[in-house]
Amino acid sequence: MIDAAELNRWVTGFDQLYGLEFVSCGEEEVSARVRIDAQHRQPLGLVHGGVYMAMAESITTIATVLSVAAQGNTALGLSNNASFIRAVGDGTIHASAGRRHAGRSTWVWDVEMSDDDGRLCALSRTTIAVRPLHA
Amino acid sequence: MIDAAELNRWVTGFDQLYGLEFVSCGEEEVSARVRIDAQHRQPLGLVHGGVYMAMAESITTIATVLSVAAQGNTALGLSNNASFIRAVGDGTIHASAGRRHAGRSTWVWDVEMSDDDGRLCALSRTTIAVRPLHA
Amino acid sequence: MIDAAELNRWVTGFDQLYGLEFVSCGEEEVSARVRIDAQHRQPLGLVHGGVYMAMAESITTIATVLSVAAQGNTALGLSNNASFIRAVGDGTIHASAGRRHAGRSTWVWDVEMSDDDGRLCALSRTTIAVRPLHA
Amino acid sequence: MIDAAELNRWVTGFDQLYGLEFVSCGEEEVSARVRIDAQHRQPLGLVHGGVYMAMAESITTIATVLSVAAQGNTALGLSNNASFIRAVGDGTIHASAGRRHAGRSTWVWDVEMSDDDGRLCALSRTTIAVRPLHA
């Protein structure tokens, strides 16, 4: 497991803009959160679907990058399929991802995003391409 | 077609944070753009997948909301399936969505996102739930 | 739990053609299998992706239909997102589905399909629409 | 364009079981059909979702295989995301696929499936992995 301070050095650009905070990261699981305020909402006052998808995309891509770097590889998102289950407007969104497949050229992750009461808000399945770093 | 000034009153919260700008919107198509800078990138310097997905989610949800409002309905994203085709780091991302289905309870949209040279960067298919406004 | 003999009365038409066999079914989980032979393969000699997707579609739709019937509702597949993880050519494909969401108008299921050694071959996430039976 | 007789030599195993018939195939588009009878239906008497998904999977995989063979490559389905739009019970399902991306390691296709009146029944987006034939 990589500690949160080390992980949060990866929070730059867009992830910093919307306030991603890593909690923990291993080879097979990774978790993070976003504290919700007005800047995360869509016009109806609910958390914007793009926030869930950005979280899922970031944490599974970064977890893959960190794991494949030792073999001289990097990683890049190939697809992200999200289902929105429960609309929430406040609190913290907690994302937890589990690795389902670690192939030579693609990794597959399942991400669950829940509210402060542990109720499922969104699901995302990401496919991350693994490529040689100097290609 | 609704004019861009009217549409951009819908740009609030998260959409404002990442800089969504509507271009045009009708019942069957909607287009928008985001001008890329450092705050849209992921750690490798490329446009973050979450930016594409947020754009697709917003424009297809808002276009549906505007169309179904006259019948006393509202709309909310049910799923968003994105494929990332070409990684870019600069310029403007242009999103263009076409409606594929307008059912009583779900609408389906296809969204193409391209760079300034018209090269396809990402595809997204969204399913938007249509619900009574006062349910 | 509904017993397998009762469940297998639902195996008709296309499900019968490719040989679906239910193992068990409850409100929140359902499992089934297909014994592979030449008629399940694609040109490279591997199990056809359509077999996995048909299994996922059938078991999650039928499990939803059986659960919502008491309220005068029926169910119909809205979307099915499949990822193919491991190519196999022989043996039995074992499908196991868990319910992730049971809303008023949509249910969401996650389906894992594995080979005889328990190795993951495919994943599918289905969204099933719940509708009044006499609409 | 490859002629239909040549293409239909690829119809074996599962594709033969459910009656896939190719109509035409080029590098960037491919079309096929299935004539519906009792063996394609699910318990409610409608065309089974697995039929649409099998058609989409087959035609886009085979079209990719035929295109990449000259470079010593083969192709295998990575993901298939289907949306079911209109339920039909009779007639012929006509599938038409257009290539959206032809990368070194993945191709992306959009497939539309319609009834005899040209009404859209299902959409599928497939991602096909391109791999060296002798890997």
Coordinates of C-alpha atoms in Angstrom, one line a residue, chain B residues 8-78:
Chain B
N8 CA -25.4 29.3 -21.0
R9 CA -27.6 30.3 -18.1
W10 CA -27.7 26.6 -17.4
V11 CA -23.9 26.6 -16.9
T12 CA -23.6 26.5 -13.1
G13 CA -21.7 24.6 -10.4
F14 CA -19.5 21.9 -11.9
D15 CA -20.1 22.9 -15.5
Q16 CA -18.9 26.4 -14.6
L17 CA -15.9 25.0 -12.8
Y18 CA -14.5 23.2 -15.8
G19 CA -15.7 25.9 -18.3
L20 CA -18.5 24.3 -20.4
E21 CA -19.8 26.6 -23.1
F22 CA -22.9 25.7 -25.1
V23 CA -22.9 26.4 -28.8
S24 CA -26.4 25.4 -29.8
C25 CA -29.2 23.1 -28.7
G26 CA -32.3 21.7 -30.4
E27 CA -34.6 18.7 -29.6
E28 CA -32.4 16.3 -31.5
E29 CA -28.9 17.7 -31.3
V30 CA -26.8 19.8 -29.0
S31 CA -23.2 21.1 -29.1
A32 CA -20.8 22.7 -26.7
R33 CA -17.1 23.2 -26.1
V34 CA -14.4 23.5 -23.5
R35 CA -11.2 25.5 -24.0
I36 CA -8.4 23.4 -22.6
D37 CA -5.8 24.6 -20.1
A38 CA -3.8 23.2 -17.2
Q39 CA -6.8 22.7 -15.0
H40 CA -8.3 20.1 -17.5
R41 CA -5.3 17.8 -17.6
Q42 CA -4.4 14.5 -15.8
P43 CA -0.8 13.8 -14.6
L44 CA 0.5 12.9 -18.1
G45 CA -0.5 16.3 -19.4
L46 CA -3.5 15.0 -21.5
V47 CA -7.1 16.1 -21.2
H48 CA -8.6 14.2 -18.3
G49 CA -11.2 11.5 -19.3
G50 CA -13.6 13.1 -16.7
V51 CA -13.8 16.3 -18.8
Y52 CA -15.1 14.4 -21.8
M53 CA -17.6 12.5 -19.7
A54 CA -18.8 15.6 -17.8
M55 CA -19.4 17.4 -21.1
A56 CA -21.4 14.5 -22.6
E57 CA -23.4 14.1 -19.4
S58 CA -24.2 17.8 -19.1
I59 CA -25.2 18.5 -22.7
T60 CA -27.4 15.5 -23.2
T61 CA -29.1 15.9 -19.8
I62 CA -29.8 19.6 -20.2
A63 CA -31.0 19.1 -23.8
T64 CA -33.4 16.4 -22.5
V65 CA -34.6 18.6 -19.6
L66 CA -35.4 21.5 -21.9
S67 CA -37.3 19.2 -24.3
V68 CA -39.4 17.4 -21.7
A69 CA -40.2 20.3 -19.4
A70 CA -43.3 21.3 -21.5
Q71 CA -44.9 18.0 -20.5
G72 CA -44.2 18.5 -16.8
N73 CA -41.2 16.2 -16.8
T74 CA -37.6 16.5 -15.8
A75 CA -34.5 14.3 -16.7
L76 CA -31.6 12.7 -14.9
G77 CA -28.6 10.7 -16.2
L78 CA -29.0 6.9 -15.9

